mmCIF file of C-alpha atoms and ligand atoms in Angstrom:
data_model
loop_
_atom_site.group_PDB
_atom_site.id
_atom_site.type_symbol
_atom_site.label_atom_id
_atom_site.label_comp_id
_atom_site.label_asym_id
_atom_site.label_seq_id
_atom_site.Cartn_x
_atom_site.Cartn_y
_atom_site.Cartn_z
ATOM 1 C CA MET A 1 -13.973 -6.356 5.038
ATOM 2 C CA ARG A 2 -11.117 -7.767 2.788
ATOM 3 C CA LYS A 3 -11.413 -9.160 -0.590
ATOM 4 C CA GLY A 4 -10.271 -12.786 0.293
ATOM 5 C CA LYS A 5 -9.677 -13.619 -3.288
ATOM 6 C CA VAL A 6 -7.462 -17.380 -3.274
ATOM 7 C CA ILE A 7 -5.472 -17.577 -6.319
ATOM 8 C CA ALA A 8 -3.734 -20.867 -6.798
ATOM 9 C CA VAL A 9 -0.536 -21.718 -9.011
ATOM 10 C CA ALA A 10 -0.395 -25.409 -10.074
ATOM 11 C CA GLY A 11 1.033 -27.535 -12.496
ATOM 12 C CA LYS A 12 3.862 -30.159 -13.247
ATOM 13 C CA GLY A 13 7.074 -29.846 -11.335
ATOM 14 C CA GLY A 14 9.189 -27.675 -12.358
ATOM 15 C CA THR A 15 7.351 -25.763 -14.906
ATOM 16 C CA GLY A 16 7.751 -22.338 -12.789
ATOM 17 C CA LYS A 17 4.780 -22.509 -9.809
ATOM 18 C CA THR A 18 7.168 -20.920 -7.269
ATOM 19 C CA ALA A 19 8.846 -18.139 -9.507
ATOM 20 C CA ILE A 20 5.127 -17.040 -10.649
ATOM 21 C CA ALA A 21 3.709 -17.341 -7.637
ATOM 22 C CA ALA A 22 6.243 -14.553 -6.555
ATOM 23 C CA LEU A 23 6.027 -12.619 -9.313
ATOM 24 C CA LEU A 24 2.342 -12.178 -8.713
ATOM 25 C CA ILE A 25 2.875 -11.346 -4.925
ATOM 26 C CA ARG A 26 5.137 -8.782 -5.978
ATOM 27 C CA GLU A 27 2.760 -7.039 -8.603
ATOM 28 C CA LEU A 28 -0.056 -7.295 -6.710
ATOM 29 C CA LEU A 29 1.766 -5.352 -4.105
ATOM 30 C CA ASN A 30 2.963 -2.907 -7.033
ATOM 31 C CA ALA A 31 -0.504 -2.630 -8.292
ATOM 32 C CA GLN A 32 -2.522 -1.546 -5.575
ATOM 33 C CA GLU A 33 -1.998 0.499 -2.302
ATOM 34 C CA ASP A 34 -2.485 -1.266 1.286
ATOM 35 C CA VAL A 35 -3.353 -4.496 -0.371
ATOM 36 C CA CYS A 36 -3.323 -7.367 2.012
ATOM 37 C CA ILE A 37 -1.557 -10.425 0.641
ATOM 38 C CA LEU A 38 -1.120 -14.246 2.336
ATOM 39 C CA ALA A 39 1.478 -16.197 0.877
ATOM 40 C CA VAL A 40 1.193 -19.767 1.209
ATOM 41 C CA ASP A 41 3.738 -22.349 0.473
ATOM 42 C CA ALA A 42 1.933 -25.620 -0.138
ATOM 43 C CA ASP A 43 4.769 -27.297 -1.332
ATOM 44 C CA ALA A 44 6.218 -29.977 0.780
ATOM 45 C CA ASP A 45 9.738 -28.877 -0.045
ATOM 46 C CA SER A 46 9.276 -25.196 0.141
ATOM 47 C CA ASN A 47 11.034 -23.024 -2.043
ATOM 48 C CA LEU A 48 8.804 -19.741 -2.072
ATOM 49 C CA PRO A 49 10.374 -18.333 0.869
ATOM 50 C CA ASP A 50 13.758 -18.161 -0.977
ATOM 51 C CA ALA A 51 11.872 -16.777 -4.046
ATOM 52 C CA LEU A 52 10.508 -13.929 -1.608
ATOM 53 C CA GLY A 53 13.990 -13.685 0.279
ATOM 54 C CA ILE A 54 12.324 -14.036 3.400
ATOM 55 C CA SER A 55 13.107 -16.656 6.117
ATOM 56 C CA TYR A 56 10.261 -18.614 8.751
ATOM 57 C CA ASP A 57 10.830 -20.720 11.605
ATOM 58 C CA LYS A 58 8.227 -23.233 11.538
ATOM 59 C CA THR A 59 5.598 -25.040 9.100
ATOM 60 C CA VAL A 60 2.155 -26.494 9.799
ATOM 61 C CA GLY A 61 3.661 -29.600 9.313
ATOM 62 C CA ASP A 62 5.849 -28.818 12.254
ATOM 63 C CA ILE A 63 3.296 -27.835 14.765
ATOM 64 C CA ARG A 64 0.818 -30.518 13.708
ATOM 65 C CA GLU A 65 2.204 -33.221 15.885
ATOM 66 C CA GLY A 66 2.064 -31.314 18.789
ATOM 67 C CA LEU A 67 -1.236 -30.445 18.075
ATOM 68 C CA LEU A 68 -2.579 -33.990 17.816
ATOM 69 C CA GLU A 69 -1.204 -34.721 21.332
ATOM 70 C CA GLU A 70 -2.625 -31.564 22.806
ATOM 71 C CA LYS A 71 -5.928 -32.618 21.565
ATOM 72 C CA GLN A 72 -6.077 -35.938 23.150
ATOM 73 C CA ARG A 73 -4.576 -34.761 26.231
ATOM 74 C CA ASP A 74 -6.748 -31.853 26.991
ATOM 75 C CA VAL A 75 -10.396 -32.545 25.450
ATOM 76 C CA THR A 76 -11.897 -29.506 27.485
ATOM 77 C CA LEU A 77 -9.742 -26.961 25.748
ATOM 78 C CA ASP A 78 -11.624 -25.540 22.609
ATOM 79 C CA ILE A 79 -9.187 -26.842 19.972
ATOM 80 C CA ARG A 80 -10.356 -25.203 16.954
ATOM 81 C CA SER A 81 -9.179 -21.814 18.744
ATOM 82 C CA GLN A 82 -6.174 -23.679 20.193
ATOM 83 C CA PHE A 83 -5.336 -24.717 16.574
ATOM 84 C CA GLU A 84 -5.863 -21.301 15.251
ATOM 85 C CA GLY A 85 -3.622 -19.615 17.449
ATOM 86 C CA LYS A 86 -0.808 -21.877 16.535
ATOM 87 C CA ILE A 87 -1.030 -21.354 13.057
ATOM 88 C CA ALA A 88 -1.226 -17.623 13.590
ATOM 89 C CA GLY A 89 1.846 -17.815 15.680
ATOM 90 C CA ILE A 90 3.864 -19.367 12.846
ATOM 91 C CA ILE A 91 2.593 -16.915 9.962
ATOM 92 C CA ALA A 92 5.970 -14.704 9.026
ATOM 93 C CA GLU A 93 5.178 -11.170 8.984
ATOM 94 C CA GLU A 94 6.670 -8.976 6.262
ATOM 95 C CA GLU A 95 5.867 -5.517 6.200
ATOM 96 C CA HIS A 96 3.291 -5.612 3.010
ATOM 97 C CA TYR A 97 2.216 -9.485 3.206
ATOM 98 C CA ASP A 98 2.320 -12.573 5.551
ATOM 99 C CA LEU A 99 3.717 -15.782 4.735
ATOM 100 C CA LEU A 100 2.428 -19.541 5.970
ATOM 101 C CA VAL A 101 4.478 -22.380 5.083
ATOM 102 C CA MET A 102 2.764 -25.981 5.138
ATOM 103 C CA GLY A 103 5.747 -28.104 5.253
ATOM 104 C CA ARG A 104 5.431 -31.828 5.093
ATOM 105 C CA PRO A 105 1.888 -32.665 3.931
ATOM 106 C CA GLU A 106 1.758 -36.313 6.147
ATOM 107 C CA GLY A 107 3.814 -37.482 9.204
ATOM 108 C CA PRO A 108 3.658 -41.017 10.402
ATOM 109 C CA GLY A 109 0.215 -40.917 12.104
ATOM 110 C CA CYS A 110 -3.026 -40.488 10.458
ATOM 111 C CA TYR A 111 -3.411 -36.478 10.680
ATOM 112 C CA CYS A 112 -6.869 -36.874 8.741
ATOM 113 C CA PRO A 113 -8.870 -34.829 11.469
ATOM 114 C CA VAL A 114 -6.108 -32.412 12.014
ATOM 115 C CA ASN A 115 -5.445 -31.578 8.581
ATOM 116 C CA HIS A 116 -9.344 -31.130 8.018
ATOM 117 C CA LEU A 117 -9.414 -28.574 11.010
ATOM 118 C CA ILE A 118 -6.136 -26.910 9.564
ATOM 119 C CA ARG A 119 -7.707 -26.431 6.062
ATOM 120 C CA MET A 120 -10.844 -24.900 8.004
ATOM 121 C CA ILE A 121 -8.573 -22.618 9.519
ATOM 122 C CA ILE A 122 -6.897 -21.482 6.539
ATOM 123 C CA ASP A 123 -10.329 -21.083 4.855
ATOM 124 C CA THR A 124 -11.402 -18.699 7.386
ATOM 125 C CA LEU A 125 -7.595 -16.949 7.405
ATOM 126 C CA THR A 126 -8.074 -16.451 3.638
ATOM 127 C CA LYS A 127 -11.004 -13.830 4.775
ATOM 128 C CA ASN A 128 -8.660 -11.631 6.345
ATOM 129 C CA TYR A 129 -6.855 -10.822 3.325
ATOM 130 C CA ASP A 130 -7.416 -9.232 -0.026
ATOM 131 C CA TYR A 131 -5.392 -12.308 -1.676
ATOM 132 C CA THR A 132 -4.310 -15.444 -0.575
ATOM 133 C CA ILE A 133 -1.615 -17.010 -3.409
ATOM 134 C CA ILE A 134 -0.950 -20.569 -3.056
ATOM 135 C CA ASP A 135 2.338 -22.025 -4.372
ATOM 136 C CA CYS A 136 1.127 -25.490 -4.634
ATOM 137 C CA GLU A 137 2.739 -28.514 -4.789
ATOM 138 C CA ALA A 138 3.945 -29.975 -8.354
ATOM 139 C CA GLY A 139 1.337 -32.631 -9.947
ATOM 140 C CA LEU A 140 -2.301 -33.340 -8.931
ATOM 141 C CA GLU A 141 -1.536 -34.558 -5.116
ATOM 142 C CA HIS A 142 -2.622 -31.537 -3.269
ATOM 143 C CA LEU A 143 -5.760 -31.430 -5.407
ATOM 144 C CA SER A 144 -7.042 -35.378 -4.803
ATOM 145 C CA ARG A 145 -5.631 -34.726 -0.980
ATOM 146 C CA ARG A 146 -7.674 -31.414 -1.180
ATOM 147 C CA THR A 147 -5.384 -29.151 0.470
ATOM 148 C CA THR A 148 -6.753 -26.500 -1.570
ATOM 149 C CA ARG A 149 -10.581 -26.261 -0.980
ATOM 150 C CA ASP A 150 -12.332 -23.120 -2.626
ATOM 151 C CA VAL A 151 -9.971 -20.999 -5.306
ATOM 152 C CA ASP A 152 -11.043 -18.391 -7.093
ATOM 153 C CA VAL A 153 -8.613 -18.391 -10.042
ATOM 154 C CA MET A 154 -6.539 -21.480 -10.612
ATOM 155 C CA LEU A 155 -3.369 -20.696 -12.764
ATOM 156 C CA VAL A 156 -1.820 -23.968 -14.410
ATOM 157 C CA VAL A 157 1.384 -23.545 -15.519
ATOM 158 C CA LEU A 158 2.821 -25.515 -18.262
ATOM 159 C CA ASP A 159 5.774 -25.236 -20.438
ATOM 160 C CA THR A 160 7.260 -26.348 -23.604
ATOM 161 C CA THR A 161 7.175 -30.189 -22.155
ATOM 162 C CA LEU A 162 4.676 -32.611 -23.499
ATOM 163 C CA LYS A 163 4.790 -33.743 -19.720
ATOM 164 C CA SER A 164 3.672 -30.755 -18.205
ATOM 165 C CA MET A 165 0.777 -30.397 -20.866
ATOM 166 C CA LYS A 166 -0.623 -33.682 -20.030
ATOM 167 C CA THR A 167 -0.421 -32.814 -16.187
ATOM 168 C CA ALA A 168 -2.476 -29.389 -16.881
ATOM 169 C CA LEU A 169 -4.905 -31.285 -18.829
ATOM 170 C CA ARG A 170 -5.617 -33.713 -15.970
ATOM 171 C CA LEU A 171 -5.208 -30.692 -13.404
ATOM 172 C CA LYS A 172 -8.186 -29.611 -15.947
ATOM 173 C CA GLU A 173 -10.442 -32.488 -15.496
ATOM 174 C CA ILE A 174 -9.753 -33.411 -11.690
ATOM 175 C CA ALA A 175 -10.734 -29.809 -10.640
ATOM 176 C CA LYS A 176 -13.981 -30.612 -11.806
ATOM 177 C CA GLU A 177 -14.454 -34.070 -10.790
ATOM 178 C CA ILE A 178 -13.677 -33.801 -7.057
ATOM 179 C CA ASP A 179 -14.701 -31.184 -4.197
ATOM 180 C CA VAL A 180 -12.766 -27.937 -4.977
ATOM 181 C CA ASP A 181 -14.976 -25.180 -5.928
ATOM 182 C CA VAL A 182 -12.536 -23.717 -8.453
ATOM 183 C CA LYS A 183 -14.151 -20.467 -10.123
ATOM 184 C CA LYS A 184 -11.790 -19.953 -12.864
ATOM 185 C CA LEU A 185 -8.748 -21.651 -14.335
ATOM 186 C CA ILE A 186 -6.163 -19.915 -16.587
ATOM 187 C CA THR A 187 -3.599 -21.920 -18.737
ATOM 188 C CA ILE A 188 -0.191 -20.181 -18.503
ATOM 189 C CA ALA A 189 2.803 -21.348 -20.686
ATOM 190 C CA ASN A 190 5.931 -20.442 -18.915
ATOM 191 C CA LYS A 191 9.731 -20.564 -20.223
ATOM 192 C CA ILE A 192 8.726 -19.802 -23.879
ATOM 193 C CA PRO A 193 11.826 -18.969 -26.129
ATOM 194 C CA ALA A 194 11.531 -15.868 -28.335
ATOM 195 C CA GLY A 195 9.441 -16.965 -31.458
ATOM 196 C CA ALA A 196 7.637 -19.943 -29.930
ATOM 197 C CA ASP A 197 4.707 -18.539 -29.351
ATOM 198 C CA LYS A 198 2.438 -19.795 -32.114
ATOM 199 C CA MET A 199 4.474 -23.371 -31.672
ATOM 200 C CA ILE A 200 2.977 -23.965 -28.261
ATOM 201 C CA VAL A 201 -0.252 -22.609 -28.717
ATOM 202 C CA GLU A 202 -0.926 -24.962 -31.349
ATOM 203 C CA ALA A 203 0.760 -27.493 -29.541
ATOM 204 C CA ALA A 204 -1.452 -27.086 -26.569
ATOM 205 C CA GLN A 205 -4.436 -27.192 -28.662
ATOM 206 C CA LYS A 206 -4.072 -30.356 -29.507
ATOM 207 C CA TYR A 207 -4.766 -31.540 -25.784
ATOM 208 C CA ASN A 208 -7.756 -29.119 -25.721
ATOM 209 C CA LEU A 209 -5.485 -26.456 -23.521
ATOM 210 C CA GLU A 210 -6.268 -22.896 -24.649
ATOM 211 C CA ILE A 211 -3.019 -20.997 -23.632
ATOM 212 C CA GLU A 212 -4.361 -17.390 -22.278
ATOM 213 C CA ARG A 213 -0.736 -16.131 -20.998
ATOM 214 C CA ILE A 214 2.649 -16.286 -22.433
ATOM 215 C CA ILE A 215 5.752 -15.794 -19.827
ATOM 216 C CA PRO A 216 8.708 -15.578 -21.809
ATOM 217 C CA PHE A 217 12.027 -17.573 -21.147
ATOM 218 C CA ASP A 218 13.496 -14.779 -18.913
ATOM 219 C CA PRO A 219 17.230 -15.593 -18.582
ATOM 220 C CA LEU A 220 17.487 -13.450 -14.988
ATOM 221 C CA ILE A 221 15.286 -16.153 -13.238
ATOM 222 C CA PRO A 222 17.589 -19.076 -13.629
ATOM 223 C CA GLU A 223 20.678 -16.412 -12.746
ATOM 224 C CA TYR A 224 18.967 -14.931 -9.870
ATOM 225 C CA ASP A 225 17.829 -18.800 -8.788
ATOM 226 C CA ALA A 226 21.716 -20.104 -9.236
ATOM 227 C CA ASN A 227 22.976 -17.119 -7.042
ATOM 228 C CA GLY A 228 20.185 -17.124 -4.239
ATOM 229 C CA ILE A 229 18.838 -13.785 -5.115
ATOM 230 C CA PRO A 230 15.146 -13.717 -4.404
ATOM 231 C CA ILE A 231 13.081 -13.744 -7.597
ATOM 232 C CA MET A 232 10.618 -11.165 -5.832
ATOM 233 C CA ASP A 233 13.786 -8.766 -6.570
ATOM 234 C CA LEU A 234 13.700 -8.862 -10.263
ATOM 235 C CA PRO A 235 13.872 -5.383 -12.210
ATOM 236 C CA ASP A 236 10.493 -3.667 -13.355
ATOM 237 C CA SER A 237 11.587 -4.067 -16.939
ATOM 238 C CA ALA A 238 12.335 -8.274 -17.015
ATOM 239 C CA PRO A 239 10.279 -9.753 -19.595
ATOM 240 C CA SER A 240 9.222 -12.034 -16.702
ATOM 241 C CA VAL A 241 8.039 -9.280 -14.628
ATOM 242 C CA ILE A 242 6.282 -7.455 -17.445
ATOM 243 C CA ALA A 243 4.279 -10.880 -18.744
ATOM 244 C CA VAL A 244 3.242 -11.300 -15.025
ATOM 245 C CA ARG A 245 1.900 -7.823 -14.575
ATOM 246 C CA LEU A 246 -0.592 -8.437 -17.886
ATOM 247 C CA ILE A 247 -1.790 -11.084 -15.744
ATOM 248 C CA VAL A 248 -2.146 -9.326 -12.443
ATOM 249 C CA GLU A 249 -4.046 -6.513 -14.493
ATOM 250 C CA LYS A 250 -6.262 -8.988 -16.087
ATOM 251 C CA LEU A 251 -6.986 -11.042 -12.698
ATOM 252 C CA LEU A 252 -8.095 -7.101 -11.284
HETATM 253 N N1 ATP B 1 10.247 -17.601 -16.912
HETATM 254 C C1 ATP B 1 11.190 -18.186 -16.937
HETATM 255 N N2 ATP B 1 12.288 -18.146 -17.587
HETATM 256 C C2 ATP B 1 13.253 -19.065 -17.322
HETATM 257 N N3 ATP B 1 13.887 -19.523 -16.386
HETATM 258 C C3 ATP B 1 12.553 -19.809 -15.443
HETATM 259 C C4 ATP B 1 11.378 -19.315 -16.081
HETATM 260 N N4 ATP B 1 10.352 -19.874 -14.693
HETATM 261 C C5 ATP B 1 11.600 -20.517 -13.917
HETATM 262 N N5 ATP B 1 11.991 -20.824 -14.838
HETATM 263 C C6 ATP B 1 13.224 -21.781 -13.993
HETATM 264 O O1 ATP B 1 12.712 -23.105 -13.979
HETATM 265 C C7 ATP B 1 13.116 -23.797 -13.137
HETATM 266 C C8 ATP B 1 11.989 -23.921 -12.099
HETATM 267 O O2 ATP B 1 11.235 -22.893 -11.430
HETATM 268 P P1 ATP B 1 10.389 -22.973 -10.480
HETATM 269 O O3 ATP B 1 11.151 -23.311 -9.407
HETATM 270 O O4 ATP B 1 9.578 -21.850 -10.114
HETATM 271 O O5 ATP B 1 9.201 -24.107 -10.904
HETATM 272 P P2 ATP B 1 8.357 -24.962 -9.827
HETATM 273 O O6 ATP B 1 7.040 -25.412 -10.777
HETATM 274 O O7 ATP B 1 8.148 -24.385 -8.763
HETATM 275 O O8 ATP B 1 8.830 -26.177 -9.541
HETATM 276 P P3 ATP B 1 8.860 -27.315 -8.268
HETATM 277 O O9 ATP B 1 7.671 -28.222 -8.867
HETATM 278 O O10 ATP B 1 9.933 -28.041 -8.234
HETATM 279 O O11 ATP B 1 8.079 -26.770 -7.210
HETATM 280 C C9 ATP B 1 14.061 -22.792 -11.920
HETATM 281 O O12 ATP B 1 15.484 -23.510 -12.426
HETATM 282 C C10 ATP B 1 13.624 -21.343 -12.503
HETATM 283 O O13 ATP B 1 14.838 -20.694 -12.459
HETATM 284 MG MG1 MG B 2 8.169 -24.504 -6.607
#
């Protein structure tokens, strides 16, 4: 039996969700032997594959259109298992983890029933892994559209901008209001310059946000990003890696 824990990384655009998701995967793999991880890139503008340094062929968005057509064409087939097979076919398999890229959230037609089915399949899929790490789309859309269903831990990321704090607060509120079962919510401040920890904690408190973890500004991250080097390959001693390691220890 796998653990089936789902960890979603959410927050304002550009706060560092993708970098944190990649480092979480890296540190979960380092912390435990034989751990089985599913990485889900739920951002339409997929960046997680680059941060992990892996390539993929197709997204769920790419196959959705075909799925819809086939559904209309042949109602005698078991639609769900047919969908399951197609989704299994587009999962990129690495040595220690798998990657599923969601791609475009909506196409020109109405995909509501298909999206519903895809969500159900992903919910089932996550039970085959110890951890599913979801790199969410920026902002609040994915929650209101319910791309994510039951989530064990939601990491809400903010940075030193006021906008990111406001988004974090709204995410917290929305998570309570809608039908997504978020069991635990952890607020993380990312890209915090040296000496600014106290400032960011106090600034966030004004918005009823209790920052539980701080990831420092790490010059290696933009350097790797700019040169197309996967964030996954940061050295063990990088300050951002050390900070994420502490988060993983807490999660375990
Ligand atoms: N701890 C950090 N220190 C320094 N720079 C960072 C850190 N984390 C992320 N960055 C930089 O911040 C920018 C945004 O990071 P990232 O792409 O991970 O954010 P995101 O929230 O996934 O963005 P988007 O909403 O566009 O998907 C990138 O240029 C990245 O290099
Ligand atoms: Mg991103």
